[in-house]
Amino acid sequence: MNISLLYSLVGLALFSLGLYGLIAYGHLLRKILAVNVMGSGAFLILVALARGWRQTSPDPVPHAMGLTGLVVAVSATALALALACRVQETTGSTQLTEDGSD
Amino acid sequence: MVALIPWSVWIIFLPLLTGIFAFLFRGRGAQLGIVTAVGLLPPLIGLTWQVLSCGPQHYSVGGWGAPLGIDLYADGLSIIMLVMTALVGIGTTFYATGYYSPTGETKEKNHQQDPALFWSLWLLLWAALNCLFLSADVFNLYVALEFLGLSAVALVALAGGPSAVAAAMRYLLVSLLGSLSYLLGVALLYFAHGTLSLGLLAESVTSSPASFAATTLMTAGLVMKTALFPLHFWLPPAHANAPAPVSAVLSALVVKASFYLLLRLWFQVFTNTVTPSVALLLGILGVAAIFWGSVQALMAQRLKLLVAYSTVAQLGYIFLVFPLAQGKGTGFSAWCGGLYFILSHACAKAAAFLAAGTVLYGFGHDRIDELAGITQRLPVTMFAFGVAGVSLIGLPPSGGFIGKWLLLNAALAGGQWWWAIVIIIGGLLAAAYVFRFFSRAFSYVEQVPICRDVPWSMELTALALGLSAMALGIIATQPLAVMQIGAPLAGPVLTGGLP
């Protein structure tokens, strides 16, 4: 249980770190990386909880969730990177301006 | 016999299949769209019939069953959402056949917009919505949420301009943040209760720290995706800059999908962990959304931005369901009122966005100050906008009126009269921003702006959707009867002590 608690806490720390990065930094690449750090934190928690819930053998369901989550994260990152390139092409900036209403 | 055919599978599978085909066979998008719109009707009618005659329906895909396989579940709430999606979806599909028709001028104007990509993404989005409304476990719902978010973001980016791409980027980041927060909640729920099924969770969730944390994380993520004030900042640019059919779908359906999930979780799963104070907080944010959204809509310079801010305001009303459902004996009234509001807002807002899109298409801009006298050029479209406006304001006999009436009833009969004041003031503000545009559009001017030819399918679908919002005010008993099937709350639709 201890080791899975440790991994869960590391996962939670990664999630919070990613959240901070997403809010604090303006550069789009940093934002995209921050979202990925958040995702890694969530997946780490899933894997850690799989170990901690039933002591005898790891539970496969959270692993399956983690794998599915990874596939989703990869596709989302691909879309985000493509969009970030397009933002730079069309606006010439790698940041989102504060007021996007017009 | 009735229950044997797994209609719910076809409702998800058909748009998924046609969406992939639309990507493979680039020139056939419009035909595939119409095939989907028509082809979804038999399974939808079949499923509605099953639910009406036999109650809520379960189906295990592939026969695997709950812990390993994927379960589908349909009750009255699912049916209402599926029918709403079909109404708006069919309308949007026919609108888009005109909007993306290859007439000479259109081709030049929309050279950045690839119709094949629109059709493919729109049909996949439709599949994601149907999947979300039929899923019975919290993880499958996460996948459906991401599927929905990614296709919606790509659709916004289709418009191509700098503001649309920036809006899509912001939308994507917010959407991912919301889903990750939700996913963390799912992990905690599984850790605490060892199951993902909504039905089993409903029995086992107690007020433990892990359940509280999961409730908070999932609610926060979904509230962000539903664009409740003050997390609404991403919505107006994304909805206002998207191509016209996309704006309609985003405002009418996509934000409702995350709200639907919030309703399911709050009323079926988290009944032991949600507290009146959190419900009150959501209600107060809803009030702030109504005022802020309406004031911004009043000041908007562009028609599509006005309609988008109106969505921010109208989303505020549906969050009043949470505090109103806490009232004694008025829970079901609030539940029905919220659902009725969602249903009629979907039709009215789709009509308003499609009409606004037609204005943009016809005149090449949507600056409200320069749209004086456009009714002389586009009478049908402006009539559609007018009918939709009646429902958005909540005047009888529209669907919006029924929704507000039920919410008012819940507020007054439950002894929470202060919400009633907000609902009434919100209606006045909606009237103000709708009439601000009408006073320009319906004025008579000598020199009417030049308008290019608009395909009839664009004008007529906006009108049909506007009239559906109106019809919802007249046939209220049938939707209300469907809402009762498998509902987590029971009680009278209208409580004594009428407002």
Coordinates of C-alpha atoms in Angstrom, one line a residue:
Chain A
M1 CA 0.0 0.0 0.0
N2 CA 2.8 2.4 0.9
I3 CA 4.4 2.2 -2.5
S4 CA 1.1 2.8 -4.3
L5 CA 0.4 5.7 -2.0
L6 CA 3.8 7.2 -2.9
Y7 CA 3.1 6.8 -6.6
S8 CA -0.4 8.3 -6.1
L9 CA 1.1 11.3 -4.4
V10 CA 3.7 11.8 -7.1
G11 CA 0.8 11.6 -9.7
L12 CA -1.1 14.2 -7.8
A13 CA 2.0 16.4 -7.7
L14 CA 2.4 16.0 -11.4
F15 CA -1.2 16.9 -12.0
S16 CA -1.0 20.0 -9.9
L17 CA 2.3 21.0 -11.5
G18 CA 0.8 20.6 -15.0
L19 CA -2.3 22.7 -13.9
Y20 CA 0.0 25.5 -12.7
G21 CA 2.0 25.4 -15.9
L22 CA -1.2 25.5 -18.0
I23 CA -2.4 28.6 -16.2
A24 CA 0.9 30.4 -15.6
Y25 CA 2.6 30.3 -19.0
G26 CA 1.5 31.9 -22.2
H27 CA 3.5 30.0 -24.8
L28 CA 1.3 27.5 -26.5
L29 CA 4.0 24.7 -26.6
R30 CA 4.4 25.1 -22.8
K31 CA 0.6 24.9 -22.4
I32 CA 0.4 21.7 -24.5
L33 CA 3.3 20.2 -22.5
A34 CA 1.7 21.2 -19.3
V35 CA -1.5 19.4 -20.3
N36 CA 0.6 16.3 -21.0
V37 CA 2.2 16.5 -17.6
M38 CA -1.3 16.7 -16.1
G39 CA -2.3 13.6 -18.1
S40 CA 0.7 11.7 -17.0
G41 CA -0.1 12.5 -13.4
A42 CA -3.7 11.1 -13.9
F43 CA -2.4 8.0 -15.6
L44 CA 0.2 7.4 -12.8
I45 CA -2.6 7.6 -10.2
L46 CA -4.6 5.1 -12.2
V47 CA -1.7 2.6 -12.3
A48 CA -0.9 3.2 -8.6
L49 CA -4.5 2.6 -7.6
A50 CA -4.5 -0.6 -9.6
R51 CA -1.8 -2.0 -7.3
G52 CA -3.2 -0.6 -4.1
W53 CA -6.8 -1.7 -4.3
R54 CA -6.3 -5.5 -4.3
Q55 CA -3.0 -6.4 -2.6
T56 CA -2.6 -9.8 -4.2
S57 CA -2.4 -9.1 -7.9
P58 CA -2.7 -5.9 -9.9
D59 CA -6.2 -5.1 -11.1
P60 CA -6.3 -4.9 -15.0
V61 CA -9.2 -2.4 -15.2
P62 CA -7.3 0.7 -14.3
H63 CA -4.5 -0.4 -16.6
A64 CA -7.0 -0.6 -19.5
M65 CA -8.3 2.8 -18.5
G66 CA -4.7 4.2 -18.5
L67 CA -4.0 2.7 -22.0
T68 CA -7.2 4.1 -23.4
G69 CA -6.4 7.5 -21.8
L70 CA -3.0 7.4 -23.4
V71 CA -4.5 6.9 -26.9
V72 CA -6.8 9.8 -26.3
A73 CA -3.9 12.0 -25.0
V74 CA -1.8 11.2 -28.0
S75 CA -4.6 12.2 -30.4
A76 CA -5.4 15.3 -28.4
T77 CA -1.7 16.4 -28.4
A78 CA -1.5 15.9 -32.2
L79 CA -4.5 18.1 -32.7
A80 CA -3.2 20.7 -30.2
L81 CA 0.2 20.8 -32.0
A82 CA -1.4 21.2 -35.4
L83 CA -3.6 24.0 -34.1
A84 CA -0.6 25.7 -32.4
C85 CA 1.3 25.7 -35.7
R86 CA -1.8 27.1 -37.4
V87 CA -2.1 29.8 -34.8
Q88 CA 1.5 30.8 -35.4
E89 CA 1.0 30.8 -39.2
T90 CA -2.2 33.0 -39.1
T91 CA -1.4 35.3 -36.3
G92 CA 2.4 35.3 -36.2
S93 CA 2.3 34.8 -32.4
T94 CA 2.9 31.7 -30.3
Q95 CA 0.6 33.0 -27.6
L96 CA -3.1 33.5 -27.4
T97 CA -4.1 37.1 -27.0
E98 CA -6.2 38.0 -23.9
D99 CA -9.3 39.1 -25.8
G100 CA -10.3 36.6 -28.4
S101 CA -13.8 38.0 -28.9
D102 CA -13.3 39.5 -32.4
Chain B
M1 CA -40.3 -9.1 -28.6
V2 CA -40.2 -5.3 -28.5
A3 CA -37.0 -5.3 -26.4
L4 CA -35.0 -7.7 -28.6
I5 CA -33.6 -5.4 -31.2
P6 CA -30.5 -3.4 -29.9
W7 CA -31.5 -0.1 -31.5
S8 CA -29.1 1.8 -29.3
V9 CA -26.1 0.2 -31.0
W10 CA -27.3 1.4 -34.4
I11 CA -27.8 4.9 -33.1
I12 CA -24.1 5.1 -32.3
F13 CA -22.8 3.0 -35.1
L14 CA -24.5 4.6 -38.1
P15 CA -23.0 8.2 -37.7
L16 CA -19.6 6.7 -36.8
L17 CA -19.6 4.6 -40.0
T18 CA -20.9 7.4 -42.3
G19 CA -18.4 9.8 -40.6
I20 CA -15.5 7.6 -41.6
F21 CA -16.9 7.1 -45.1
A22 CA -17.3 10.9 -45.5
F23 CA -13.5 11.2 -44.9
L24 CA -12.7 8.4 -47.3
F25 CA -15.0 9.5 -50.1
R26 CA -14.5 13.2 -50.2
G27 CA -17.1 14.2 -52.7
R28 CA -20.0 12.3 -51.1
G29 CA -20.2 14.2 -47.8
A30 CA -23.7 15.8 -48.3
Q31 CA -25.2 12.5 -49.5
L32 CA -23.8 10.6 -46.5
G33 CA -25.1 13.4 -44.2
I34 CA -28.6 13.0 -45.5
V35 CA -28.3 9.2 -45.3
T36 CA -27.4 9.5 -41.6
A37 CA -30.1 12.0 -40.9
V38 CA -32.8 9.8 -42.4
G39 CA -31.2 6.5 -41.3
L40 CA -31.1 7.5 -37.7
L41 CA -34.9 7.9 -37.5
P42 CA -35.9 4.2 -37.5
P43 CA -33.5 3.2 -34.6
L44 CA -34.4 6.3 -32.7
I45 CA -38.2 5.6 -33.1
G46 CA -37.5 2.0 -32.2
L47 CA -35.6 2.8 -29.0
T48 CA -38.2 5.4 -28.0
W49 CA -40.9 2.8 -28.4
Q50 CA -39.0 0.3 -26.4
V51 CA -38.4 2.8 -23.5
L52 CA -42.1 3.9 -23.6
S53 CA -43.5 0.4 -23.6
C54 CA -40.9 -1.5 -21.4
G55 CA -39.2 1.1 -19.3
P56 CA -35.4 1.8 -19.3
Q57 CA -33.3 -0.4 -21.6
H58 CA -30.0 -2.1 -20.9
Y59 CA -27.8 -3.6 -23.6
S60 CA -24.3 -5.2 -23.2
V61 CA -22.3 -4.7 -26.3
G62 CA -21.0 -8.0 -27.6
G63 CA -22.6 -9.8 -24.7
W64 CA -19.6 -9.1 -22.3
G65 CA -21.5 -7.4 -19.5
A66 CA -20.6 -4.8 -16.9
P67 CA -17.1 -5.0 -15.5
L68 CA -15.3 -5.9 -18.7
G69 CA -17.6 -4.9 -21.6
I70 CA -19.4 -1.8 -22.5
D71 CA -23.0 -1.3 -21.3
L72 CA -25.5 0.9 -23.0
Y73 CA -28.4 2.3 -21.1
A74 CA -31.4 4.3 -22.2
D75 CA -34.1 5.9 -20.0
G76 CA -36.4 8.9 -20.5
L77 CA -33.5 11.4 -20.0
S78 CA -31.4 9.7 -22.7
I79 CA -34.4 9.7 -25.1
I80 CA -35.0 13.4 -24.6
M81 CA -31.3 14.2 -25.3
L82 CA -31.2 11.8 -28.3
V83 CA -34.4 13.3 -29.8
M84 CA -33.0 16.8 -29.2
T85 CA -29.8 15.8 -31.0
A86 CA -31.7 14.3 -33.9
L87 CA -33.9 17.4 -34.3
V88 CA -31.0 19.8 -34.3
G89 CA -28.8 17.4 -36.2
I90 CA -31.3 16.8 -39.1
G91 CA -31.8 20.6 -39.3
T92 CA -28.1 21.3 -39.4
T93 CA -27.5 18.6 -42.0
F94 CA -30.0 20.1 -44.4
Y95 CA -28.7 23.6 -43.7
A96 CA -25.2 22.5 -44.4
T97 CA -26.2 21.0 -47.8
G98 CA -27.0 24.5 -48.8
Y99 CA -24.2 26.2 -47.0
Y100 CA -21.5 24.0 -48.6
S101 CA -23.2 23.7 -52.0
P102 CA -20.7 24.3 -54.8
T103 CA -22.3 27.4 -56.4
G104 CA -19.6 29.6 -58.0
E105 CA -19.7 32.4 -55.4
T106 CA -19.7 30.1 -52.4
K107 CA -16.7 28.3 -53.6
E108 CA -14.8 31.6 -53.7
K109 CA -16.0 32.7 -50.3
N110 CA -15.4 29.5 -48.5
H111 CA -12.2 28.5 -50.2
Q112 CA -10.6 27.8 -46.9
Q113 CA -13.4 25.5 -45.7
D114 CA -13.3 22.0 -47.0
P115 CA -16.8 20.5 -47.1
A116 CA -15.5 17.0 -46.9
L117 CA -13.8 17.7 -43.5
F118 CA -17.0 19.4 -42.2
W119 CA -19.1 16.4 -43.1
S120 CA -16.7 13.9 -41.7
L121 CA -16.2 15.8 -38.4
W122 CA -19.9 16.6 -38.0
L123 CA -21.0 13.0 -38.4
L124 CA -18.3 11.9 -35.9
L125 CA -19.5 14.6 -33.5
W126 CA -23.0 13.2 -33.9
A127 CA -21.8 9.7 -33.0
A128 CA -20.0 11.1 -30.0
L129 CA -23.1 12.8 -28.7
N130 CA -25.2 9.7 -29.2
C131 CA -22.6 7.6 -27.5
L132 CA -22.5 10.0 -24.5
F133 CA -26.2 9.9 -24.1
L134 CA -26.3 6.1 -24.1
S135 CA -23.2 5.2 -22.1
A136 CA -23.7 3.5 -18.7
D137 CA -20.2 3.7 -17.2
V138 CA -18.2 6.6 -16.1
F139 CA -15.1 5.7 -18.1
N140 CA -16.9 5.2 -21.3
L141 CA -18.4 8.6 -20.7
Y142 CA -14.9 10.0 -20.4
V143 CA -14.0 8.6 -23.8
A144 CA -17.2 9.9 -25.3
L145 CA -16.5 13.4 -23.8
E146 CA -13.0 13.5 -25.3
F147 CA -14.3 12.2 -28.7
L148 CA -16.9 15.0 -28.6
G149 CA -14.4 17.6 -27.5
L150 CA -11.8 16.8 -30.2
S151 CA -14.3 16.8 -33.0
A152 CA -15.9 20.0 -31.8
V153 CA -12.5 21.8 -31.6
A154 CA -11.6 20.6 -35.1
L155 CA -15.0 21.9 -36.4
V156 CA -14.3 25.4 -34.9
A157 CA -10.9 25.5 -36.6
L158 CA -12.5 24.7 -40.0
A159 CA -13.4 28.4 -40.4
G160 CA -9.7 29.0 -40.9
G161 CA -9.2 32.7 -40.0
P162 CA -6.9 33.8 -37.2
S163 CA -9.6 34.4 -34.7
A164 CA -11.2 31.0 -35.4
V165 CA -7.9 29.2 -35.0
A166 CA -7.1 31.0 -31.8
A167 CA -10.6 30.3 -30.4
A168 CA -10.3 26.6 -31.3
M169 CA -6.9 26.5 -29.5
R170 CA -8.3 28.0 -26.4
Y171 CA -11.4 25.7 -26.6
L172 CA -9.1 22.7 -26.9
L173 CA -7.0 23.6 -23.8
V174 CA -10.1 24.2 -21.7
S175 CA -11.7 21.0 -23.0
L176 CA -8.7 18.9 -22.1
L177 CA -8.4 20.5 -18.6
G178 CA -12.1 19.6 -18.0
S179 CA -11.7 16.0 -19.2
L180 CA -8.5 15.4 -17.2
S181 CA -10.2 16.7 -14.0
Y182 CA -13.1 14.4 -14.8
L183 CA -10.7 11.4 -15.4
L184 CA -9.0 12.0 -12.0
G185 CA -12.5 11.8 -10.4
V186 CA -13.2 8.6 -12.3
A187 CA -9.9 7.1 -10.9
L188 CA -10.9 8.0 -7.4
L189 CA -14.4 6.6 -7.8
Y190 CA -13.0 3.3 -9.0
F191 CA -10.4 3.2 -6.2
A192 CA -13.1 3.9 -3.5
H193 CA -15.9 1.6 -4.9
G194 CA -14.3 -0.8 -7.3
T195 CA -16.8 -0.2 -10.1
L196 CA -17.3 2.1 -13.0
S197 CA -21.0 1.4 -13.7
L198 CA -23.4 4.3 -13.1
G199 CA -25.9 1.9 -11.7
L200 CA -23.6 0.2 -9.2
L201 CA -22.0 3.5 -8.2
A202 CA -25.4 4.9 -7.4
E203 CA -25.8 2.1 -4.8
S204 CA -22.4 2.3 -3.3
V205 CA -21.3 6.0 -3.2
T206 CA -21.3 7.2 0.4
S207 CA -20.0 10.3 2.0
S208 CA -16.3 9.2 2.1
P209 CA -13.4 11.6 1.5
A210 CA -12.6 9.9 -1.8
S211 CA -16.2 10.3 -3.0
F212 CA -16.1 14.0 -2.0
A213 CA -12.9 14.5 -3.9
A214 CA -14.3 12.7 -6.9
T215 CA -17.5 14.8 -6.8
T216 CA -15.5 18.0 -6.7
L217 CA -13.2 17.1 -9.5
M218 CA -15.8 15.7 -11.8
T219 CA -18.2 18.6 -11.2
A220 CA -15.4 21.2 -11.7
G221 CA -14.4 19.6 -15.0
L222 CA -17.9 19.3 -16.3
V223 CA -18.8 22.9 -15.2
M224 CA -15.9 24.1 -17.2
K225 CA -17.0 22.2 -20.3
T226 CA -20.5 23.6 -19.8
A227 CA -19.1 27.1 -19.7
L228 CA -20.7 28.3 -16.5
F229 CA -19.8 31.8 -15.5
P230 CA -16.9 32.6 -14.7
L231 CA -15.5 29.7 -16.8
H232 CA -17.4 30.8 -19.9
F233 CA -14.5 32.9 -21.4
W234 CA -13.8 30.3 -24.1
L235 CA -17.4 30.0 -25.4
P236 CA -18.2 33.3 -27.1
P237 CA -15.1 33.4 -29.4
A238 CA -15.4 29.7 -30.3
H239 CA -19.1 29.8 -31.0
A240 CA -19.1 33.1 -32.8
N241 CA -16.1 32.3 -35.1
A242 CA -17.1 28.8 -36.2
P243 CA -18.9 28.2 -39.5
A244 CA -22.7 28.7 -39.2
P245 CA -23.8 25.0 -39.0
V246 CA -21.0 24.4 -36.4
S247 CA -22.0 27.3 -34.2
A248 CA -25.6 25.9 -34.1
V249 CA -24.4 22.5 -33.1
L250 CA -22.0 23.7 -30.5
S251 CA -24.4 26.0 -28.8
A252 CA -27.5 23.8 -29.1
L253 CA -25.9 20.4 -28.3
V254 CA -22.3 20.2 -27.3
V255 CA -22.5 22.3 -24.1
K256 CA -25.7 20.4 -23.2
A257 CA -23.8 17.1 -23.3
S258 CA -21.5 17.9 -20.4
F259 CA -24.5 19.3 -18.6
Y260 CA -26.4 16.1 -19.2
L261 CA -23.6 14.2 -17.5
L262 CA -23.6 16.6 -14.6
L263 CA -27.3 16.0 -14.1
R264 CA -26.8 12.2 -14.3
L265 CA -24.0 12.3 -11.8
W266 CA -25.6 14.7 -9.3
F267 CA -29.1 13.1 -9.2
Q268 CA -28.2 9.4 -9.6
V269 CA -24.6 8.9 -8.3
F270 CA -23.6 11.6 -6.0
T271 CA -26.9 11.9 -4.0
N272 CA -25.0 11.3 -0.8
T273 CA -22.0 13.6 -1.4
V274 CA -23.6 16.7 -2.8
T275 CA -24.5 19.3 -0.2
P276 CA -27.1 22.1 -0.4
S277 CA -24.2 24.7 -0.2
V278 CA -22.6 23.4 -3.4
A279 CA -25.9 23.4 -5.1
L280 CA -26.4 27.0 -3.9
L281 CA -23.0 28.0 -5.3
L282 CA -23.9 26.5 -8.7
G283 CA -27.2 28.4 -8.6
I284 CA -25.4 31.7 -7.7
L285 CA -22.9 31.2 -10.5
G286 CA -25.9 30.6 -12.8
V287 CA -27.4 33.9 -11.7
A288 CA -24.2 35.7 -12.5
A289 CA -24.1 33.9 -15.9
I290 CA -27.6 35.2 -16.7
F291 CA -26.7 38.8 -15.9
W292 CA -23.2 38.8 -17.3
G293 CA -24.2 37.0 -20.5
S294 CA -27.2 39.2 -21.1
V295 CA -25.3 42.4 -20.6
Q296 CA -22.5 41.3 -22.9
A297 CA -25.1 40.3 -25.5
L298 CA -26.7 43.8 -25.2
M299 CA -23.3 45.3 -25.9
A300 CA -22.2 42.9 -28.7
Q301 CA -21.3 44.5 -32.0
R302 CA -21.7 41.4 -34.1
L303 CA -24.8 39.3 -34.4
K304 CA -23.1 35.9 -33.9
L305 CA -21.4 37.2 -30.8
L306 CA -24.8 38.4 -29.5
V307 CA -26.2 34.9 -30.0
A308 CA -23.1 33.3 -28.4
Y309 CA -23.4 35.5 -25.3
S310 CA -27.1 34.7 -25.2
T311 CA -25.9 31.1 -24.8
V312 CA -23.8 32.0 -21.8
A313 CA -26.9 33.6 -20.2
Q314 CA -29.3 30.8 -21.0
L315 CA -26.8 28.2 -19.7
G316 CA -27.2 30.1 -16.4
Y317 CA -30.8 29.1 -16.1
I318 CA -30.2 25.4 -16.3
F319 CA -27.8 25.6 -13.3
L320 CA -30.7 26.9 -11.3
V321 CA -32.0 23.3 -11.3
F322 CA -29.5 22.3 -8.6
P323 CA -30.7 24.6 -5.9
L324 CA -34.3 24.4 -7.0
A325 CA -34.3 20.6 -6.7
Q326 CA -33.3 21.0 -3.0
G327 CA -36.8 22.5 -2.3
K328 CA -39.3 20.3 -0.5
G329 CA -41.5 18.4 -3.0
T330 CA -40.4 20.5 -5.9
G331 CA -37.5 18.3 -7.1
F332 CA -39.3 16.8 -10.0
S333 CA -40.7 20.1 -11.1
A334 CA -37.2 21.6 -11.2
W335 CA -35.9 18.5 -13.0
C336 CA -38.6 18.7 -15.7
G337 CA -38.2 22.5 -16.0
G338 CA -34.5 22.2 -16.5
L339 CA -34.8 19.5 -19.2
Y340 CA -37.6 21.3 -20.9
F341 CA -35.4 24.4 -21.0
I342 CA -32.5 22.5 -22.5
L343 CA -34.8 21.0 -25.1
S344 CA -36.4 24.2 -26.2
H345 CA -33.1 26.2 -26.0
A346 CA -31.5 23.7 -28.3
C347 CA -34.1 24.2 -31.0
A348 CA -34.3 28.0 -30.5
K349 CA -30.6 28.6 -30.3
A350 CA -29.9 26.4 -33.3
A351 CA -32.5 28.4 -35.3
A352 CA -30.9 31.7 -34.1
F353 CA -27.4 30.7 -35.0
L354 CA -28.5 29.3 -38.4
A355 CA -30.4 32.5 -39.1
A356 CA -27.4 34.6 -38.0
G357 CA -25.2 32.4 -40.3
T358 CA -27.5 33.1 -43.2
V359 CA -27.2 36.8 -42.6
L360 CA -23.4 36.5 -42.6
Y361 CA -23.6 34.4 -45.7
G362 CA -25.9 36.8 -47.5
F363 CA -24.4 40.1 -46.6
G364 CA -20.7 39.1 -46.0
H365 CA -20.7 40.5 -42.5
D366 CA -22.7 40.5 -39.3
R367 CA -22.1 43.9 -37.8
I368 CA -25.4 44.8 -36.2
D369 CA -25.2 48.5 -36.9
E370 CA -25.0 48.0 -40.6
L371 CA -27.9 45.5 -40.8
A372 CA -30.7 48.0 -41.0
G373 CA -33.6 46.9 -43.2
I374 CA -32.3 43.3 -43.9
T375 CA -35.8 41.9 -43.3
Q376 CA -36.7 43.3 -46.8
R377 CA -34.0 40.9 -48.2
L378 CA -34.3 37.8 -46.0
P379 CA -37.9 37.8 -44.6
V380 CA -38.0 34.0 -43.9
T381 CA -34.7 34.0 -42.0
M382 CA -35.7 37.0 -39.9
F383 CA -39.0 35.4 -39.1
A384 CA -37.1 32.3 -38.0
F385 CA -34.9 34.5 -35.8
G386 CA -38.0 36.2 -34.4
V387 CA -39.7 32.9 -33.5
A388 CA -36.5 31.6 -31.9
G389 CA -36.2 34.9 -30.0
V390 CA -39.7 34.4 -28.6
S391 CA -38.6 31.1 -27.1
L392 CA -35.3 32.5 -25.8
I393 CA -37.2 35.3 -24.0
G394 CA -39.7 32.7 -22.7
L395 CA -42.9 34.2 -24.0
P396 CA -46.0 31.8 -24.3
P397 CA -46.7 29.6 -26.2
S398 CA -43.1 28.7 -26.7
G399 CA -41.0 25.8 -25.2
G400 CA -38.9 28.3 -23.4
F401 CA -42.0 29.5 -21.6
I402 CA -42.8 26.0 -20.4
G403 CA -39.3 25.5 -19.1
K404 CA -39.3 28.8 -17.2
W405 CA -42.8 28.2 -15.9
L406 CA -41.8 24.9 -14.4
L407 CA -38.6 26.5 -12.9
L408 CA -40.7 29.4 -11.5
N409 CA -43.2 26.9 -10.1
A410 CA -40.4 25.0 -8.3
A411 CA -39.0 28.2 -7.0
L412 CA -42.3 29.5 -5.6
A413 CA -43.7 26.2 -4.3
G414 CA -40.4 25.3 -2.7
G415 CA -40.2 28.6 -0.8
Q416 CA -37.2 29.9 -2.7
W417 CA -38.8 32.9 -4.2
W418 CA -35.5 34.8 -4.8
W419 CA -34.7 32.5 -7.8
A420 CA -38.1 33.5 -9.3
I421 CA -37.0 37.2 -9.4
V422 CA -33.8 36.2 -11.3
I423 CA -35.8 34.2 -13.8
I424 CA -38.1 37.1 -14.5
I425 CA -35.4 39.7 -14.8
G426 CA -33.4 37.3 -17.0
G427 CA -36.4 37.2 -19.4
L428 CA -36.6 41.0 -19.6
L429 CA -32.8 41.2 -20.4
A430 CA -33.3 38.6 -23.1
A431 CA -36.1 40.7 -24.5
A432 CA -33.8 43.7 -24.5
Y433 CA -31.0 42.1 -26.5
V434 CA -33.3 40.3 -28.9
F435 CA -35.2 43.5 -29.6
R436 CA -32.0 45.6 -29.9
F437 CA -31.2 43.6 -33.0
F438 CA -34.9 43.5 -34.3
S439 CA -35.1 47.3 -34.1
R440 CA -32.3 47.5 -36.7
A441 CA -33.4 44.5 -38.8
F442 CA -37.0 45.4 -39.1
S443 CA -36.6 49.1 -39.7
Y444 CA -37.6 50.4 -43.1
V445 CA -34.7 51.9 -45.2
E446 CA -34.6 53.2 -48.7
Q447 CA -31.2 51.8 -49.5
V448 CA -31.3 48.1 -48.6
P449 CA -27.9 46.4 -48.3
I450 CA -27.1 44.1 -51.2
C451 CA -27.6 40.4 -50.4
R452 CA -26.5 37.5 -52.5
D453 CA -28.7 34.5 -53.3
V454 CA -29.3 32.2 -50.3
P455 CA -30.2 28.6 -50.9
W456 CA -33.7 27.8 -49.8
S457 CA -32.6 24.9 -47.5
M458 CA -30.7 27.4 -45.3
E459 CA -33.7 29.7 -44.9
L460 CA -36.2 26.9 -44.3
T461 CA -34.3 24.8 -41.8
A462 CA -33.8 27.8 -39.5
L463 CA -37.5 28.4 -39.7
A464 CA -38.3 24.7 -39.1
L465 CA -36.1 24.7 -35.9
G466 CA -37.6 27.9 -34.7
L467 CA -41.1 26.5 -35.2
S468 CA -40.1 23.3 -33.3
A469 CA -39.1 25.5 -30.3
M470 CA -42.6 27.0 -30.6
A471 CA -44.3 23.6 -31.0
L472 CA -42.7 22.4 -27.8
G473 CA -44.8 24.9 -26.0
I474 CA -48.0 23.3 -27.4
I475 CA -47.3 19.6 -27.1
A476 CA -45.8 19.7 -23.6
T477 CA -47.5 16.6 -22.2
Q478 CA -45.6 14.0 -24.3
P479 CA -42.1 15.2 -23.6
L480 CA -43.0 15.5 -19.9
A481 CA -44.3 11.9 -19.9
V482 CA -41.0 10.7 -21.4
M483 CA -39.0 12.6 -18.8
Q484 CA -40.7 10.6 -16.0
I485 CA -39.4 7.2 -17.3
G486 CA -36.6 6.1 -15.1
A487 CA -36.2 9.6 -13.6
P488 CA -34.2 9.7 -10.3
L489 CA -36.8 12.0 -8.8
A490 CA -40.5 11.6 -8.4
G491 CA -43.3 13.9 -7.6
P492 CA -45.9 16.1 -9.3
V493 CA -44.7 18.1 -12.4
L494 CA -46.6 21.2 -11.1
T495 CA -46.9 21.6 -7.4
G496 CA -49.8 23.4 -5.7
G497 CA -49.5 27.1 -5.0
L498 CA -49.1 28.0 -8.7
P499 CA -47.1 31.0 -9.5

